[in-house]
Amino acid sequence: MVKLYETVMAQFDQAADLMELDPEIRKILSYTTNEIVVNFPVVMDDGCIQMFTGYRVQHNNVLGPYKGGLRFHPQVDIDEVRALAAWMTWKTAIAGIPYGGAKGGIEMRPWDHSPAELEAITRRFTFALGANIGPEYDIPAPDVNTNPQIMAWILDTYLQMMPPLERNRATHVVTGKPVESGGSPGRYKATGQGLVDVLEVWAKDYGFALDGATYIIQGYGNVGSWAARLLEPLGPVLVGVEDHSGALLNPEGFDPDELAQYVDAEGRIQGYPAGAAVDHRTFFGTEADFFVPAALENQITAETAPWLNVRLVVEGANGPTDCDGDRILQERGILLIPDVLANAGGVIVSYFEWLQNKRSEFWDLEETDIRLKKQIVGAYHRVRDAVERYDCSWRTGAYIVALARLEQVYKERGIFP
Ligand code: GLU
């Protein structure tokens, strides 16, 4: 299996070659800055101790504080976190927000733990990270299998470690918090909202009719389910969905809200009555207008890319397409809107949450949604301009936007000493 960080570097090299990125800056951006690995003990409900391994990789902070989510998943390892951290650096640069890139997580099976154990694991991980995170330094957020509740525990633990005098100045140490604990309205759905905003403007520009279009989604968690719910009013029909429990097809179309309620209650799509169960291969081969991978990385590969029967892929997940997958999609004329643009809505609204906390402000949902749309459509236009100028794929165009911004800042500042 190709290492995920090698995928990032192959994508990076393609863009760096095409734009003729300064070779000195290329050296810097090929490395992560800090890699923190912590092993920590947690007392389980039965009184026994279990050891956990957690990671925080800080890729780059030349544009602002390190920023990126934390995931709880058995697949988390240093290679995955490195790759995800680098993608955050590109994503925040493309989005035009003053952040660098980081990512972290714990190698664990969250579904095997009670709420009390999850809380203890989260708090102990936050304690272990200590001063490696901070409101002006490195700001975590939700990702796979983490949520506002987990962010509230991180916040609370971090604040306990601070002198009382400073606690109210530090609520922006983490974003994606529950609204009552300083979160932003609209953050919860923001990644799906941003994906829909980008798809809508892309569809308009390229004459792709969304009303009546059919689509399939892989992953019905935060990103997938919100994308589906927010696409509903624009008229596309969700004809297939897959998650870790299996795949379902329904040519008549699923009701995205009802399916989301089912998944909230059951934790999986399996058993949802309004669809026929199919295997992975059949799901991938479903004839539809577009596909939204919104689960994990390495899903569209040399094996699966030839199966796809769609015109467009919109990446809700980070890294769902590997380099072979990318090449095959291009050869087959299947268009792709890349993760670092399509799923940037989450970190954009994280930035809004951070601003609100710093300024003791509270924006309403309408204001957040308007600002998100403006920010992500701005990013879309920057990427579209690069795609036209360099006559390249949207992934390479997106990288060029990010790398050009980072290159400019390095040149302005120089390298210490
Ligand atoms: N985990 C999300 C991502 O991959 C959001 C990160 C954030 O809000 O900092 O973009």
Short mmCIF file of C-alpha atoms and ligand atoms in Angstrom, two decimals:
data_model
loop_
_atom_site.label_atom_id
_atom_site.label_comp_id
_atom_site.label_asym_id
_atom_site.label_seq_id
_atom_site.Cartn_x
_atom_site.Cartn_y
_atom_site.Cartn_z
CA MET A 1 0.00 0.00 0.00
CA VAL A 2 1.38 3.42 -0.98
CA LYS A 3 1.97 5.63 2.04
CA LEU A 4 -0.47 8.52 2.25
CA TYR A 5 2.28 11.11 2.64
CA GLU A 6 3.75 9.86 -0.66
CA THR A 7 0.41 10.64 -2.29
CA VAL A 8 0.59 14.18 -0.92
CA MET A 9 4.14 14.58 -2.21
CA ALA A 10 3.24 13.23 -5.65
CA GLN A 11 0.38 15.74 -5.86
CA PHE A 12 2.72 18.46 -4.57
CA ASP A 13 5.43 17.60 -7.14
CA GLN A 14 3.00 17.79 -10.04
CA ALA A 15 1.94 21.30 -9.07
CA ALA A 16 5.42 22.46 -8.06
CA ASP A 17 6.84 21.33 -11.44
CA LEU A 18 4.09 22.99 -13.43
CA MET A 19 4.23 26.34 -11.62
CA GLU A 20 8.04 26.19 -11.27
CA LEU A 21 7.96 26.61 -7.53
CA ASP A 22 11.20 28.03 -6.16
CA PRO A 23 13.40 24.96 -5.48
CA GLU A 24 14.49 26.31 -2.07
CA ILE A 25 10.88 26.78 -0.92
CA ARG A 26 10.08 23.38 -2.31
CA LYS A 27 12.58 21.87 0.12
CA ILE A 28 10.90 23.54 3.10
CA LEU A 29 7.35 22.60 2.14
CA SER A 30 8.29 18.94 1.64
CA TYR A 31 8.76 18.57 5.40
CA THR A 32 6.43 18.73 8.36
CA THR A 33 7.58 21.12 11.12
CA ASN A 34 6.79 19.24 14.35
CA GLU A 35 5.62 15.70 14.97
CA ILE A 36 4.32 15.02 18.46
CA VAL A 37 3.61 11.44 19.54
CA VAL A 38 2.21 10.81 23.02
CA ASN A 39 1.57 7.49 24.77
CA PHE A 40 -0.75 7.87 27.71
CA PRO A 41 -2.61 5.65 30.21
CA VAL A 42 -6.35 5.83 30.85
CA VAL A 43 -8.34 3.98 33.53
CA MET A 44 -11.17 2.04 31.87
CA ASP A 45 -14.63 1.47 33.38
CA ASP A 46 -13.53 -1.94 34.73
CA GLY A 47 -10.63 -0.40 36.65
CA CYS A 48 -7.92 -1.66 34.26
CA ILE A 49 -5.49 0.66 32.55
CA GLN A 50 -5.29 0.89 28.77
CA MET A 51 -2.45 2.63 26.93
CA PHE A 52 -3.24 4.87 23.95
CA THR A 53 -1.08 6.49 21.29
CA GLY A 54 -2.01 9.98 20.13
CA TYR A 55 -0.50 12.22 17.47
CA ARG A 56 -0.32 15.87 16.53
CA VAL A 57 1.60 16.76 13.39
CA GLN A 58 2.19 20.46 12.76
CA HIS A 59 2.98 20.79 9.09
CA ASN A 60 3.45 24.51 8.53
CA ASN A 61 2.59 27.80 10.27
CA VAL A 62 3.98 30.48 8.02
CA LEU A 63 0.48 31.83 7.25
CA GLY A 64 -0.81 31.65 10.83
CA PRO A 65 -1.39 29.25 13.74
CA TYR A 66 -1.42 25.53 13.02
CA LYS A 67 -5.00 24.41 12.37
CA GLY A 68 -6.72 21.10 11.80
CA GLY A 69 -8.89 18.36 13.21
CA LEU A 70 -8.41 15.39 15.49
CA ARG A 71 -9.65 11.96 14.47
CA PHE A 72 -10.32 8.89 16.61
CA HIS A 73 -9.86 5.81 14.43
CA PRO A 74 -7.91 2.51 14.42
CA GLN A 75 -6.21 3.52 11.17
CA VAL A 76 -4.60 6.65 12.67
CA ASP A 77 -0.79 6.50 12.43
CA ILE A 78 2.06 8.93 11.84
CA ASP A 79 1.93 8.59 8.05
CA GLU A 80 -1.79 9.32 7.87
CA VAL A 81 -1.58 12.27 10.26
CA ARG A 82 1.39 13.74 8.34
CA ALA A 83 -0.57 13.62 5.09
CA LEU A 84 -3.71 15.08 6.66
CA ALA A 85 -1.64 17.87 8.24
CA ALA A 86 -0.11 18.80 4.87
CA TRP A 87 -3.56 18.87 3.27
CA MET A 88 -4.63 21.35 5.96
CA THR A 89 -1.73 23.66 5.03
CA TRP A 90 -2.87 23.70 1.41
CA LYS A 91 -6.55 23.98 2.36
CA THR A 92 -6.20 27.02 4.61
CA ALA A 93 -3.92 28.71 2.05
CA ILE A 94 -6.47 28.11 -0.73
CA ALA A 95 -9.34 29.28 1.49
CA GLY A 96 -7.50 32.53 2.15
CA ILE A 97 -7.64 32.28 5.94
CA PRO A 98 -4.69 33.13 8.24
CA TYR A 99 -3.80 29.61 9.35
CA GLY A 100 -1.21 26.95 8.83
CA GLY A 101 -1.89 23.23 8.78
CA ALA A 102 -1.91 20.48 11.40
CA LYS A 103 -3.73 17.27 12.17
CA GLY A 104 -3.91 14.82 15.01
CA GLY A 105 -5.70 11.89 16.42
CA ILE A 106 -5.71 8.81 18.55
CA GLU A 107 -5.28 5.27 17.27
CA MET A 108 -8.36 3.69 18.84
CA ARG A 109 -11.75 2.08 18.25
CA PRO A 110 -14.13 4.76 19.59
CA TRP A 111 -17.19 2.51 19.26
CA ASP A 112 -15.67 0.11 21.84
CA HIS A 113 -15.75 2.77 24.58
CA SER A 114 -18.44 4.09 26.90
CA PRO A 115 -19.07 7.85 27.01
CA ALA A 116 -17.18 8.00 30.32
CA GLU A 117 -14.14 6.27 28.80
CA LEU A 118 -14.26 8.52 25.70
CA GLU A 119 -14.27 11.55 27.97
CA ALA A 120 -11.33 10.25 29.99
CA ILE A 121 -9.35 9.39 26.83
CA THR A 122 -10.03 12.83 25.35
CA ARG A 123 -9.08 14.68 28.53
CA ARG A 124 -5.93 12.66 29.07
CA PHE A 125 -4.87 13.19 25.43
CA THR A 126 -5.41 16.95 25.82
CA PHE A 127 -3.32 16.90 29.00
CA ALA A 128 -0.58 14.94 27.21
CA LEU A 129 -0.52 17.47 24.37
CA GLY A 130 -0.13 20.22 26.98
CA ALA A 131 1.38 23.40 25.58
CA ASN A 132 1.73 21.89 22.10
CA ILE A 133 -1.73 23.33 21.40
CA GLY A 134 -2.94 26.84 22.17
CA PRO A 135 -5.40 29.48 20.94
CA GLU A 136 -2.76 31.45 19.02
CA TYR A 137 -0.53 28.49 18.28
CA ASP A 138 -2.30 25.27 17.28
CA ILE A 139 -6.07 24.95 17.21
CA PRO A 140 -7.69 21.50 16.96
CA ALA A 141 -11.22 20.82 15.64
CA PRO A 142 -13.48 17.85 14.88
CA ASP A 143 -12.69 15.24 12.22
CA VAL A 144 -13.57 11.56 11.76
CA ASN A 145 -15.38 10.22 14.90
CA THR A 146 -14.94 13.42 16.90
CA ASN A 147 -17.70 15.95 17.54
CA PRO A 148 -18.71 19.11 19.45
CA GLN A 149 -18.95 17.18 22.76
CA ILE A 150 -15.36 16.01 22.39
CA MET A 151 -14.29 19.59 21.58
CA ALA A 152 -16.04 20.77 24.79
CA TRP A 153 -13.99 18.25 26.83
CA ILE A 154 -10.79 19.43 25.14
CA LEU A 155 -11.68 23.05 25.92
CA ASP A 156 -12.50 22.30 29.53
CA THR A 157 -9.32 20.29 30.09
CA TYR A 158 -7.15 22.93 28.44
CA LEU A 159 -8.72 25.69 30.55
CA GLN A 160 -8.12 23.70 33.75
CA MET A 161 -4.41 23.76 32.93
CA MET A 162 -4.36 27.58 32.71
CA PRO A 163 -4.18 30.19 35.47
CA PRO A 164 -7.79 31.26 36.32
CA LEU A 165 -7.08 34.81 35.15
CA GLU A 166 -6.42 33.67 31.60
CA ARG A 167 -9.20 31.12 31.13
CA ASN A 168 -11.74 33.36 29.45
CA ARG A 169 -9.15 34.53 26.98
CA ALA A 170 -8.48 31.01 25.73
CA THR A 171 -11.82 29.64 24.50
CA HIS A 172 -10.51 29.74 20.93
CA VAL A 173 -8.02 26.94 21.68
CA VAL A 174 -10.38 24.58 19.87
CA THR A 175 -13.15 25.06 17.28
CA GLY A 176 -16.22 23.04 16.45
CA LYS A 177 -17.42 23.47 20.04
CA PRO A 178 -21.12 23.24 20.94
CA VAL A 179 -22.72 26.66 20.35
CA GLU A 180 -23.43 27.10 24.08
CA SER A 181 -19.74 26.56 24.86
CA GLY A 182 -18.55 29.18 22.38
CA GLY A 183 -19.12 27.39 19.08
CA SER A 184 -20.36 29.12 15.95
CA PRO A 185 -23.81 28.66 14.52
CA GLY A 186 -23.41 26.78 11.27
CA ARG A 187 -20.11 25.08 12.17
CA TYR A 188 -21.72 21.68 12.51
CA LYS A 189 -22.97 21.57 8.93
CA ALA A 190 -20.17 23.77 7.52
CA THR A 191 -18.17 21.17 5.59
CA GLY A 192 -21.30 19.93 3.81
CA GLN A 193 -22.46 23.52 3.29
CA GLY A 194 -19.16 24.54 1.72
CA LEU A 195 -19.21 21.50 -0.57
CA VAL A 196 -22.70 22.44 -1.76
CA ASP A 197 -21.68 26.10 -2.24
CA VAL A 198 -18.70 25.05 -4.40
CA LEU A 199 -20.67 22.49 -6.38
CA GLU A 200 -23.43 25.01 -7.04
CA VAL A 201 -21.11 27.64 -8.50
CA TRP A 202 -19.11 25.03 -10.45
CA ALA A 203 -22.34 23.60 -11.90
CA LYS A 204 -23.47 27.05 -12.98
CA ASP A 205 -20.11 27.87 -14.60
CA TYR A 206 -19.91 24.61 -16.51
CA GLY A 207 -23.57 24.12 -17.41
CA PHE A 208 -24.02 21.04 -15.21
CA ALA A 209 -27.71 20.80 -14.27
CA LEU A 210 -28.08 19.92 -10.58
CA ASP A 211 -31.85 19.82 -10.65
CA GLY A 212 -32.77 16.22 -11.46
CA ALA A 213 -29.13 15.03 -11.47
CA THR A 214 -28.47 11.72 -9.73
CA TYR A 215 -25.65 11.13 -7.27
CA ILE A 216 -24.13 8.65 -4.86
CA ILE A 217 -22.43 9.27 -1.51
CA GLN A 218 -19.86 7.23 0.36
CA GLY A 219 -19.95 7.97 4.11
CA TYR A 220 -23.05 9.29 5.82
CA GLY A 221 -21.44 10.99 8.80
CA ASN A 222 -21.15 14.72 9.31
CA VAL A 223 -19.89 15.63 5.82
CA GLY A 224 -21.93 13.18 3.74
CA SER A 225 -25.21 13.59 5.54
CA TRP A 226 -25.05 17.39 5.59
CA ALA A 227 -24.05 17.54 1.94
CA ALA A 228 -27.09 15.38 1.09
CA ARG A 229 -29.49 17.38 3.25
CA LEU A 230 -28.28 20.69 1.84
CA LEU A 231 -28.30 19.44 -1.76
CA GLU A 232 -31.94 18.41 -1.46
CA PRO A 233 -33.45 21.87 -2.23
CA LEU A 234 -31.26 22.15 -5.36
CA GLY A 235 -32.96 19.12 -6.87
CA PRO A 236 -30.40 16.31 -7.24
CA VAL A 237 -31.54 12.79 -6.35
CA LEU A 238 -29.50 10.60 -3.97
CA VAL A 239 -29.63 7.13 -5.56
CA GLY A 240 -26.88 5.32 -3.64
CA VAL A 241 -25.15 5.45 -0.30
CA GLU A 242 -22.39 3.39 1.28
CA ASP A 243 -20.79 3.32 4.72
CA HIS A 244 -18.73 0.90 6.85
CA SER A 245 -21.81 -1.35 7.21
CA GLY A 246 -22.58 -1.79 3.49
CA ALA A 247 -24.20 -0.07 0.52
CA LEU A 248 -27.79 0.68 -0.47
CA LEU A 249 -29.30 1.70 -3.79
CA ASN A 250 -32.64 3.35 -4.46
CA PRO A 251 -33.32 4.57 -8.01
CA GLU A 252 -36.33 6.54 -6.70
CA GLY A 253 -34.04 8.50 -4.41
CA PHE A 254 -33.42 8.45 -0.65
CA ASP A 255 -34.87 11.04 1.69
CA PRO A 256 -31.61 12.59 3.03
CA ASP A 257 -33.20 13.86 6.27
CA GLU A 258 -34.89 10.61 7.10
CA LEU A 259 -31.71 8.64 6.35
CA ALA A 260 -29.73 11.03 8.59
CA GLN A 261 -32.18 10.40 11.44
CA TYR A 262 -31.82 6.66 10.94
CA VAL A 263 -28.01 6.86 10.98
CA ASP A 264 -28.09 9.08 14.08
CA ALA A 265 -30.11 6.44 15.89
CA GLU A 266 -28.43 3.28 14.55
CA GLY A 267 -24.88 4.42 13.82
CA ARG A 268 -24.98 2.86 10.35
CA ILE A 269 -27.05 2.73 7.13
CA GLN A 270 -27.45 -1.05 7.30
CA GLY A 271 -31.08 -2.02 7.87
CA TYR A 272 -32.51 1.23 6.49
CA PRO A 273 -35.69 0.00 4.83
CA ALA A 274 -35.93 2.28 1.75
CA GLY A 275 -33.13 0.75 -0.32
CA ALA A 276 -31.74 -2.48 -1.76
CA ALA A 277 -28.47 -3.76 -0.28
CA VAL A 278 -25.66 -4.14 -2.84
CA ASP A 279 -21.96 -4.96 -2.66
CA HIS A 280 -19.08 -2.47 -2.85
CA ARG A 281 -18.37 -3.14 -6.53
CA THR A 282 -22.01 -2.58 -7.53
CA PHE A 283 -22.20 0.60 -5.48
CA PHE A 284 -19.11 2.01 -7.21
CA GLY A 285 -20.51 1.08 -10.62
CA THR A 286 -23.84 2.84 -10.06
CA GLU A 287 -24.76 5.02 -12.99
CA ALA A 288 -25.17 8.58 -11.71
CA ASP A 289 -24.15 12.14 -12.55
CA PHE A 290 -21.83 12.64 -9.61
CA PHE A 291 -20.16 10.92 -6.67
CA VAL A 292 -19.38 12.44 -3.27
CA PRO A 293 -16.78 10.33 -1.40
CA ALA A 294 -17.19 11.53 2.20
CA ALA A 295 -15.60 8.76 4.24
CA LEU A 296 -11.90 7.88 4.42
CA GLU A 297 -8.86 8.15 2.17
CA ASN A 298 -7.74 5.80 -0.64
CA GLN A 299 -11.21 4.88 -1.91
CA ILE A 300 -10.81 5.79 -5.60
CA THR A 301 -7.83 3.70 -6.67
CA ALA A 302 -6.42 1.71 -9.60
CA GLU A 303 -8.96 -0.97 -8.66
CA THR A 304 -12.08 1.13 -8.16
CA ALA A 305 -11.64 4.13 -10.50
CA PRO A 306 -12.44 2.02 -13.60
CA TRP A 307 -15.75 0.96 -12.00
CA LEU A 308 -17.11 4.49 -11.57
CA ASN A 309 -19.96 5.43 -13.83
CA VAL A 310 -20.27 9.17 -13.07
CA ARG A 311 -19.31 12.45 -14.74
CA LEU A 312 -17.97 14.24 -11.67
CA VAL A 313 -16.38 13.44 -8.30
CA VAL A 314 -16.68 15.99 -5.48
CA GLU A 315 -14.33 15.08 -2.63
CA GLY A 316 -15.95 15.55 0.77
CA ALA A 317 -13.38 13.34 2.53
CA ASN A 318 -9.68 14.16 2.74
CA GLY A 319 -7.61 12.16 0.29
CA PRO A 320 -10.29 9.78 -1.05
CA THR A 321 -8.50 9.51 -4.43
CA ASP A 322 -4.97 8.16 -4.72
CA CYS A 323 -2.60 9.02 -7.58
CA ASP A 324 -3.61 6.03 -9.74
CA GLY A 325 -7.25 6.90 -9.14
CA ASP A 326 -6.63 10.49 -10.18
CA ARG A 327 -4.88 9.43 -13.37
CA ILE A 328 -7.61 6.95 -14.32
CA LEU A 329 -10.37 9.50 -13.70
CA GLN A 330 -8.54 11.97 -15.93
CA GLU A 331 -8.05 9.36 -18.67
CA ARG A 332 -11.75 8.55 -18.48
CA GLY A 333 -12.75 12.21 -18.66
CA ILE A 334 -14.32 12.18 -15.19
CA LEU A 335 -13.98 15.63 -13.62
CA LEU A 336 -12.96 16.08 -10.01
CA ILE A 337 -13.34 18.92 -7.49
CA PRO A 338 -10.58 18.21 -4.96
CA ASP A 339 -10.84 17.87 -1.16
CA VAL A 340 -8.70 20.92 -0.37
CA LEU A 341 -11.33 23.09 -2.05
CA ALA A 342 -14.56 21.10 -1.77
CA ASN A 343 -14.30 20.35 1.96
CA ALA A 344 -12.79 23.67 3.10
CA GLY A 345 -16.11 24.90 4.53
CA GLY A 346 -15.39 23.27 7.89
CA VAL A 347 -12.14 25.05 8.54
CA ILE A 348 -13.53 28.32 7.17
CA VAL A 349 -16.31 28.33 9.76
CA SER A 350 -13.75 27.20 12.35
CA TYR A 351 -11.96 30.44 11.54
CA PHE A 352 -15.22 32.36 12.05
CA GLU A 353 -15.70 30.64 15.40
CA TRP A 354 -12.15 31.56 16.41
CA LEU A 355 -12.75 35.20 15.42
CA GLN A 356 -16.01 35.35 17.36
CA ASN A 357 -14.28 33.97 20.48
CA LYS A 358 -11.38 36.42 20.18
CA ARG A 359 -13.74 39.37 19.78
CA SER A 360 -16.42 38.15 22.22
CA GLU A 361 -18.92 38.30 19.36
CA PHE A 362 -21.79 36.06 18.41
CA TRP A 363 -22.85 35.90 14.79
CA ASP A 364 -26.16 34.42 13.69
CA LEU A 365 -26.53 31.55 11.26
CA GLU A 366 -27.44 33.79 8.35
CA GLU A 367 -24.30 35.88 8.74
CA THR A 368 -22.10 32.77 9.06
CA ASP A 369 -23.61 31.18 5.96
CA ILE A 370 -23.21 34.35 3.88
CA ARG A 371 -19.59 34.79 4.93
CA LEU A 372 -18.82 31.11 4.31
CA LYS A 373 -20.23 31.29 0.81
CA LYS A 374 -18.25 34.43 0.02
CA GLN A 375 -15.02 32.92 1.33
CA ILE A 376 -15.33 29.54 -0.38
CA VAL A 377 -16.55 30.98 -3.68
CA GLY A 378 -13.51 33.29 -3.58
CA ALA A 379 -11.32 30.19 -3.18
CA TYR A 380 -13.19 28.50 -6.03
CA HIS A 381 -12.44 31.44 -8.33
CA ARG A 382 -8.75 31.44 -7.42
CA VAL A 383 -8.55 27.73 -8.24
CA ARG A 384 -10.54 28.13 -11.46
CA ASP A 385 -8.16 30.89 -12.59
CA ALA A 386 -5.15 28.63 -11.93
CA VAL A 387 -6.81 25.74 -13.80
CA GLU A 388 -7.37 27.99 -16.81
CA ARG A 389 -3.94 29.57 -16.68
CA TYR A 390 -2.01 26.31 -16.35
CA ASP A 391 -4.47 24.10 -18.24
CA CYS A 392 -4.32 21.51 -15.46
CA SER A 393 -6.57 19.38 -13.26
CA TRP A 394 -8.52 21.04 -10.47
CA ARG A 395 -6.34 19.30 -7.88
CA THR A 396 -3.17 20.67 -9.42
CA GLY A 397 -4.79 24.10 -9.82
CA ALA A 398 -5.74 24.09 -6.14
CA TYR A 399 -2.19 23.14 -5.12
CA ILE A 400 -0.80 25.93 -7.31
CA VAL A 401 -2.96 28.50 -5.50
CA ALA A 402 -1.72 27.23 -2.13
CA LEU A 403 1.93 26.93 -3.10
CA ALA A 404 2.01 30.37 -4.73
CA ARG A 405 0.70 31.96 -1.54
CA LEU A 406 3.18 30.11 0.66
CA GLU A 407 6.04 30.88 -1.73
CA GLN A 408 5.25 34.57 -1.67
CA VAL A 409 5.21 34.72 2.13
CA TYR A 410 8.50 32.83 2.44
CA LYS A 411 10.11 35.17 -0.06
CA GLU A 412 8.83 38.23 1.79
CA ARG A 413 10.03 36.99 5.15
CA GLY A 414 13.21 35.11 4.29
CA ILE A 415 14.64 32.26 6.33
CA PHE A 416 15.96 32.86 9.83
CA PRO A 417 18.75 33.56 10.77
N1 GLU B 1 -11.31 18.31 10.10
C1 GLU B 1 -11.77 19.31 9.18
C2 GLU B 1 -10.94 19.28 7.91
O1 GLU B 1 -10.37 18.28 7.56
C3 GLU B 1 -11.88 20.68 9.81
C4 GLU B 1 -10.62 21.25 10.37
C5 GLU B 1 -10.82 22.50 11.20
O2 GLU B 1 -11.93 23.01 11.31
O3 GLU B 1 -9.81 22.96 11.75
O4 GLU B 1 -10.89 20.23 7.17
#
